[in-house]
mmCIF file of C-alpha atoms in Angstrom:
data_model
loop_
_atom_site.group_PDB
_atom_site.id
_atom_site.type_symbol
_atom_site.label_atom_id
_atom_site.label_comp_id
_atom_site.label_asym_id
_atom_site.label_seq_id
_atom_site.Cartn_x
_atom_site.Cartn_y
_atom_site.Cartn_z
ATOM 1 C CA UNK A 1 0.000 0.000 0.000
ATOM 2 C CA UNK A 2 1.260 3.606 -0.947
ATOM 3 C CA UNK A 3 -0.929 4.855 2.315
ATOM 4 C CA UNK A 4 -1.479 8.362 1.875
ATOM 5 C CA UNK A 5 -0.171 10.505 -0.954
ATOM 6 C CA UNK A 6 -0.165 14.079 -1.887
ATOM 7 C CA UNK A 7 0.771 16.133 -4.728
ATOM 8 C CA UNK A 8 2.572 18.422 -5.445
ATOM 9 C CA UNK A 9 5.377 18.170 -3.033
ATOM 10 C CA UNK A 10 6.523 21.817 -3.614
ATOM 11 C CA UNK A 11 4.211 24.955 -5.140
ATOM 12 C CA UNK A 12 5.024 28.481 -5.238
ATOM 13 C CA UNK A 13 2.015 30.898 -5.619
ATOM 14 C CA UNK A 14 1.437 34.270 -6.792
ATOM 15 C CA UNK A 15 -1.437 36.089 -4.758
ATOM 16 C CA UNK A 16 -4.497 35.954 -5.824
ATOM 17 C CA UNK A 17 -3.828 32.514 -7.742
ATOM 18 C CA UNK A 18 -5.962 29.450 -7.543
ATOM 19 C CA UNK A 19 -4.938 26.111 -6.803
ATOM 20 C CA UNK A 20 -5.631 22.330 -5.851
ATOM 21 C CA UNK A 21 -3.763 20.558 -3.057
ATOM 22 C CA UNK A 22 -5.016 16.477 -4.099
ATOM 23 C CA UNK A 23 -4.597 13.965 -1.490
ATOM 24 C CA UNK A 24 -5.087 10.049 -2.466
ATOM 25 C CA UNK A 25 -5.348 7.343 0.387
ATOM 26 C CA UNK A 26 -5.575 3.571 -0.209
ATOM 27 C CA UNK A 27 -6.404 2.042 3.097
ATOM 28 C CA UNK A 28 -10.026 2.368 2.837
ATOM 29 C CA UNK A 29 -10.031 4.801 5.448
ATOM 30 C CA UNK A 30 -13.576 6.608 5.994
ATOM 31 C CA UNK A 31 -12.293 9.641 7.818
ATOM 32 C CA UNK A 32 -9.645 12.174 5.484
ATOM 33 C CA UNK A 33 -8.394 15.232 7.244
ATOM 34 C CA UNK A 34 -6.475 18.487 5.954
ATOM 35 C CA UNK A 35 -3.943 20.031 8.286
ATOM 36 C CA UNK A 36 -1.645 23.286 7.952
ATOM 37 C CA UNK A 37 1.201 23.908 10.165
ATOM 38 C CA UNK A 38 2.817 26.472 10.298
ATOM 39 C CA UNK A 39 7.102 27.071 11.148
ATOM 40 C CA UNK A 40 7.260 26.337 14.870
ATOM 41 C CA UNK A 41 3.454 25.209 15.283
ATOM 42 C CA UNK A 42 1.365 22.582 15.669
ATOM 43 C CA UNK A 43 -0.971 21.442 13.071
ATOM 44 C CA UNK A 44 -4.650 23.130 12.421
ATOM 45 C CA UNK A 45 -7.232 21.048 11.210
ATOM 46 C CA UNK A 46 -8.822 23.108 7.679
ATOM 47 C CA UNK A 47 -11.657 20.926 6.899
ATOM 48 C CA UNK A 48 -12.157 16.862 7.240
ATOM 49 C CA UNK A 49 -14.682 14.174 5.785
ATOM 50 C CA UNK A 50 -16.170 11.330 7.191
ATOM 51 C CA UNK A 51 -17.173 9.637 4.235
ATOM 52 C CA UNK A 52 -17.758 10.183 0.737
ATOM 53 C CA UNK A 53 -20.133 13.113 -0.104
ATOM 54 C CA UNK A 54 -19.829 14.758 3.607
ATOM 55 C CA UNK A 55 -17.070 17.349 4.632
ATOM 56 C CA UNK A 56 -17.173 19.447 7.079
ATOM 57 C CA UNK A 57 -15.171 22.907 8.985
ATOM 58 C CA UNK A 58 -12.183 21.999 10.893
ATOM 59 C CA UNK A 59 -10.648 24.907 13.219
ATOM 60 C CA UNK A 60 -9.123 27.283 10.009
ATOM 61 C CA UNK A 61 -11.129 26.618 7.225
ATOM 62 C CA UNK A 62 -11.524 30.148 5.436
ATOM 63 C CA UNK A 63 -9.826 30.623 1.805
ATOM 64 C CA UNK A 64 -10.396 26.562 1.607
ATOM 65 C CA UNK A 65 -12.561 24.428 -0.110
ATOM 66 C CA UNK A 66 -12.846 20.586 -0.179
ATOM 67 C CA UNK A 67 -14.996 17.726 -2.090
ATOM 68 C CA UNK A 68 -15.142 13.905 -1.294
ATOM 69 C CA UNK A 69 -16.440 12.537 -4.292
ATOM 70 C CA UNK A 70 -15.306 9.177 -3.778
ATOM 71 C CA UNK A 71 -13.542 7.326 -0.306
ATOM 72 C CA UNK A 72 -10.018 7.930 -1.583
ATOM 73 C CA UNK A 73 -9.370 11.118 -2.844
ATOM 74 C CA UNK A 74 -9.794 14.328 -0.547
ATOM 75 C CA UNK A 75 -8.516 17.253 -2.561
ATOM 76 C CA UNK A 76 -8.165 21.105 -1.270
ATOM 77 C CA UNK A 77 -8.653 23.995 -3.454
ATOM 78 C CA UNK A 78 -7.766 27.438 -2.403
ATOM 79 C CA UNK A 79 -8.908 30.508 -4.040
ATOM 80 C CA UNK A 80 -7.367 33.613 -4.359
ATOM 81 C CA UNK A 81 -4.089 33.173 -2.587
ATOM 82 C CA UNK A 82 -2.474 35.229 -0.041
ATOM 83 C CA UNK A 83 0.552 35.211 1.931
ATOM 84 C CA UNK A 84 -1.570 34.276 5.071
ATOM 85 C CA UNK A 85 -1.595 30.489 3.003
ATOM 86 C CA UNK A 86 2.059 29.560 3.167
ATOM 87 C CA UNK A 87 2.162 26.819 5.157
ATOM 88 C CA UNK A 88 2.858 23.381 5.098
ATOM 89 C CA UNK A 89 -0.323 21.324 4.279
ATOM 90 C CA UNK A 90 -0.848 17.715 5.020
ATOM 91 C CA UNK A 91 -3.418 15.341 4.216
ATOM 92 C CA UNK A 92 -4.067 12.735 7.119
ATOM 93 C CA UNK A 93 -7.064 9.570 6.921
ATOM 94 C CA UNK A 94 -7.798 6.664 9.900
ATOM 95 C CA UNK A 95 -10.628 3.924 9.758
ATOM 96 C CA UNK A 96 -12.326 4.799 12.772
ATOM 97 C CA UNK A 97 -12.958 8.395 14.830
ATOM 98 C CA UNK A 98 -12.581 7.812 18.479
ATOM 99 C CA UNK A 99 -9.508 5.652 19.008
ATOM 100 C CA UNK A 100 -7.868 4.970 15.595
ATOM 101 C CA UNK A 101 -4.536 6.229 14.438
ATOM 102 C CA UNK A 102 -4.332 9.019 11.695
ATOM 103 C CA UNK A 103 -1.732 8.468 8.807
ATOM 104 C CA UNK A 104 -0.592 11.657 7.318
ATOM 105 C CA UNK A 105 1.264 11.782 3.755
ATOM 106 C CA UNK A 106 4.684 13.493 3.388
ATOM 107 C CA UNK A 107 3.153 16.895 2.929
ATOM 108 C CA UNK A 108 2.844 19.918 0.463
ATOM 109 C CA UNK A 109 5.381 22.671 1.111
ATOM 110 C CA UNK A 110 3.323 25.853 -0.396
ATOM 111 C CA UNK A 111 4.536 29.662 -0.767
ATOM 112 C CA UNK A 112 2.049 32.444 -1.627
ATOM 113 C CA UNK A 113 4.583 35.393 -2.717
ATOM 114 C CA UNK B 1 -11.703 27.463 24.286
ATOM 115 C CA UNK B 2 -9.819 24.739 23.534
ATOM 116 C CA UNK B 3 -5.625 24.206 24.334
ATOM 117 C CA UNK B 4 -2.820 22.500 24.664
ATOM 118 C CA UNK B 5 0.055 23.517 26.783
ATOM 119 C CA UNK B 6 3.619 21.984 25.868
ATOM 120 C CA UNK B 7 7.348 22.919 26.490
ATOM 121 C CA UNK B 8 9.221 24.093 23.322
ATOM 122 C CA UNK B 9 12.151 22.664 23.936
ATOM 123 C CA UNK B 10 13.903 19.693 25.657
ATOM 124 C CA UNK B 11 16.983 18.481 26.035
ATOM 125 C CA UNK B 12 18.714 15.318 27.034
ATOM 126 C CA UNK B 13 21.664 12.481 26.864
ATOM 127 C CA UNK B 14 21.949 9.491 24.858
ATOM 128 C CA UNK B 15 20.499 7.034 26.866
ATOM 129 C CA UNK B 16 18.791 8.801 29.502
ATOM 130 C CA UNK B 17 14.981 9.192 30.489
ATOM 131 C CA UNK B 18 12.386 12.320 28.969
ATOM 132 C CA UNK B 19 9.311 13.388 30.445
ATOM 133 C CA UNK B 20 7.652 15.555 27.980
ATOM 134 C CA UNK B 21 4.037 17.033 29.385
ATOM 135 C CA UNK B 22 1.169 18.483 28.068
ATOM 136 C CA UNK B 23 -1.902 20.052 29.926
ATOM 137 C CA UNK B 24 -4.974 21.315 27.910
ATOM 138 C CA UNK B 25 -8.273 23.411 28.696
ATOM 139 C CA UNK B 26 -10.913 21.294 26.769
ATOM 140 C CA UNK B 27 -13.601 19.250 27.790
ATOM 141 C CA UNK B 28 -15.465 16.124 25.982
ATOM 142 C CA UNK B 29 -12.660 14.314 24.256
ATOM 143 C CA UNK B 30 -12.254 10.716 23.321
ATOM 144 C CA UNK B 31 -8.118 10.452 24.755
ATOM 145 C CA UNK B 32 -4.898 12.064 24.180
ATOM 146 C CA UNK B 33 -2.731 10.898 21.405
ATOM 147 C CA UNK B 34 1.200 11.671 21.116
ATOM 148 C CA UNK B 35 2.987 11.961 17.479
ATOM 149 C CA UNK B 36 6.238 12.286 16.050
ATOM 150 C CA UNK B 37 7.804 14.549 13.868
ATOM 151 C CA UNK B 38 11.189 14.721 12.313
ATOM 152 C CA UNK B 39 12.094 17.916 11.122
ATOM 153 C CA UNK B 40 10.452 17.999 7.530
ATOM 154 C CA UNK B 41 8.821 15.278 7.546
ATOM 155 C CA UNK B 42 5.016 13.555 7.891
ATOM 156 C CA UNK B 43 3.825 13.212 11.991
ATOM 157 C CA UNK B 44 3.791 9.283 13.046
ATOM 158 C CA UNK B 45 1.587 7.630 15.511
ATOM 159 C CA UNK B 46 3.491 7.039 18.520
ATOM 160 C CA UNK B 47 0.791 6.593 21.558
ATOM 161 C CA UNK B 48 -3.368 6.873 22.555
ATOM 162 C CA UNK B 49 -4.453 7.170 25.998
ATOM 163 C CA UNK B 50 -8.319 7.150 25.831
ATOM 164 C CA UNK B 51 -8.076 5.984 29.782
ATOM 165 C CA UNK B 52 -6.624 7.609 33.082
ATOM 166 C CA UNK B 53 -3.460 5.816 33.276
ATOM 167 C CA UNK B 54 -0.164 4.547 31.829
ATOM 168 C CA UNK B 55 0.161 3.296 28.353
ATOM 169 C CA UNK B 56 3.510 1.589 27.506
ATOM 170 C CA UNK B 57 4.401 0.660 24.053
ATOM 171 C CA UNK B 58 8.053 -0.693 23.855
ATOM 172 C CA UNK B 59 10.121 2.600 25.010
ATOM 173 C CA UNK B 60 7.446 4.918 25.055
ATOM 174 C CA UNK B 61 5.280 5.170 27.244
ATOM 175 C CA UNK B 62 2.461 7.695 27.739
ATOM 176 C CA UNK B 63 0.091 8.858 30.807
ATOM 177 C CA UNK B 64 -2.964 10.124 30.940
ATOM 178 C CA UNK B 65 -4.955 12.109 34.226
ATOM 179 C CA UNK B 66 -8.201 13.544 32.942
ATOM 180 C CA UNK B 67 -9.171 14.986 36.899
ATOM 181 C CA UNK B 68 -5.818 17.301 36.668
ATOM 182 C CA UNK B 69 -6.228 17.733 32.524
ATOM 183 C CA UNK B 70 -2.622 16.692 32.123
ATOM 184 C CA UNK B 71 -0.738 13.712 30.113
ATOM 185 C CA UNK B 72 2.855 13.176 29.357
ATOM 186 C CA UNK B 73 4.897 11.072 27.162
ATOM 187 C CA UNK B 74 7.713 9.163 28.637
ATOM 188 C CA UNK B 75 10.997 8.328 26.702
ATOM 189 C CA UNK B 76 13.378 5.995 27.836
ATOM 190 C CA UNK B 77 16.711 4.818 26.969
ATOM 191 C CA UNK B 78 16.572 8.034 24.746
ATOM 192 C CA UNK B 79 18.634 7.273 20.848
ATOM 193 C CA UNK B 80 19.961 9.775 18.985
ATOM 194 C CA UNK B 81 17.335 9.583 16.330
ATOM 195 C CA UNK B 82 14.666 10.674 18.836
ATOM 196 C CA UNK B 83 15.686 13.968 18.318
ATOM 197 C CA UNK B 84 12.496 15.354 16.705
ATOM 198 C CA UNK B 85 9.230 17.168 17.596
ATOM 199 C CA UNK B 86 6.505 15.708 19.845
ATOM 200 C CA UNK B 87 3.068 17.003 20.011
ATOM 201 C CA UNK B 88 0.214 15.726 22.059
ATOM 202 C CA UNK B 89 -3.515 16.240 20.593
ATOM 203 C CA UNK B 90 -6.814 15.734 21.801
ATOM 204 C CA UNK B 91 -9.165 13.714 19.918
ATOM 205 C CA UNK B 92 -12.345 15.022 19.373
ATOM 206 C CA UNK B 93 -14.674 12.394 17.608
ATOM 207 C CA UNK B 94 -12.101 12.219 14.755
ATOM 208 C CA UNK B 95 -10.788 15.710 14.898
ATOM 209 C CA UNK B 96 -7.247 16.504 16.352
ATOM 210 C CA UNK B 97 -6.510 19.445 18.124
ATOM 211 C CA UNK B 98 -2.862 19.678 18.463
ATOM 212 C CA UNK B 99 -0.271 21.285 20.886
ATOM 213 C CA UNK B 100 2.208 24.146 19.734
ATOM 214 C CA UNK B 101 5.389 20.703 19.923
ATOM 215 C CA UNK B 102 8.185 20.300 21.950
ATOM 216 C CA UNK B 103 11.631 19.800 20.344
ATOM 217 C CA UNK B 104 13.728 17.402 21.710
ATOM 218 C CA UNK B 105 17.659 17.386 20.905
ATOM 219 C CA UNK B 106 19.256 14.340 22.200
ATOM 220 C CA UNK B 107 22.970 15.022 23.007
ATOM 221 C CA UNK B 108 25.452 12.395 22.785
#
């Protein structure tokens, strides 16, 4: 199994510029999860999904937008970049909610200049 | 509202023992989970307390007191390539809430 993969691994932005973060799991993992961190930090949950067709707002979730259309892809778009964006973003899924272990992929490294 | 409370930094020998703690101000969470991160790379799964108590996976172990809202993740027989972050998180049906990280730089 690849587990969880994201692409692109690097992306620099101009602001105002669109873009799609995609995230591809293949553990048959219900619950997907988009994180930020930022240098220094801990990570902030943007938005999750608990199944295909149902997202919903994690702590940070303005300038984002996500779709589930099918159990293992969890893509992020943002609109109109801005500086406030660069951050490190990565895509996390686990089986269950209360107890199970969430497997993040390797991350995207994105600047908004 | 909800946090996490961490050190930023910790430092220690080759072979000794690391207490890293975390207290939080939330309420109505499932257990405390502890992950790894080496600088650049993806967090890992290291340790779940959903219990009060001591959880001991091979040299980690992790502890968990939900009447003083404070946990802590023990490292023993520290290695060199345990230098990395550590951040405890809350779980929340799912949802993590993390902690700010504490570094730890094992010396030799």
């Amino acid at each position: 199994n690849a587990g969880v993969t994201q692409t692109p691994k690097f992306r620099i932005l101009k602001i105002g510029q669109s873009m799609t973060l995609q995230c591809a799991q293949d553990m048959n993992h219900n619950y997907m999860y988009w994180y930020r961190q930022d240098p220094g930090m801990g990570l902030k949950l943007i938005y999750y999904s608990v199944g295909a067709g149902i997202t919903d707002k994690g702590e940070v979730p303005n300038g984002y937008n996500v779709s589930r259309s099918t159990t293992e892809d969890f893509p992020l778009r943002l609109e109109l970049a801005a500086p406030s964006q660069t951050s490190v973003y990565f895509c996390a899924s686990s089986q269950l909610a209360e107890e199970d272990t969430q497997y993040f992929g390797p991350g995207t490294r994105l600047t908004v200049l | 509202g909800q946090s996490l409370e961490q050190p930023s930094e910790v430092t220690a020998v080759e072979g000794a023992i690391v207490q890293i703690n975390c207290t939080y101000q939330t309420s109505g969470f499932y257990g405390l989970s502890w992950y790894q991160q080496h600088d650049g790379g993806a967090p890992t799964f290291l340790s779940y307390n959903a219990l009060d108590g001591l959880e001991e996976t091979g040299r980690f172990s992790s502890f968990l007191s939900r009447s003083d809202s404070y946990g802590y993740l023990l490292l023993q027989e520290l290695q060199m390539k345990d230098s990395a972050s550590y951040f405890c998180a809350v779980n929340q049906g799912g949802k993590l809430i993390f902690g700010q990280g504490t570094e730890l730089s094992v010396k030799p």
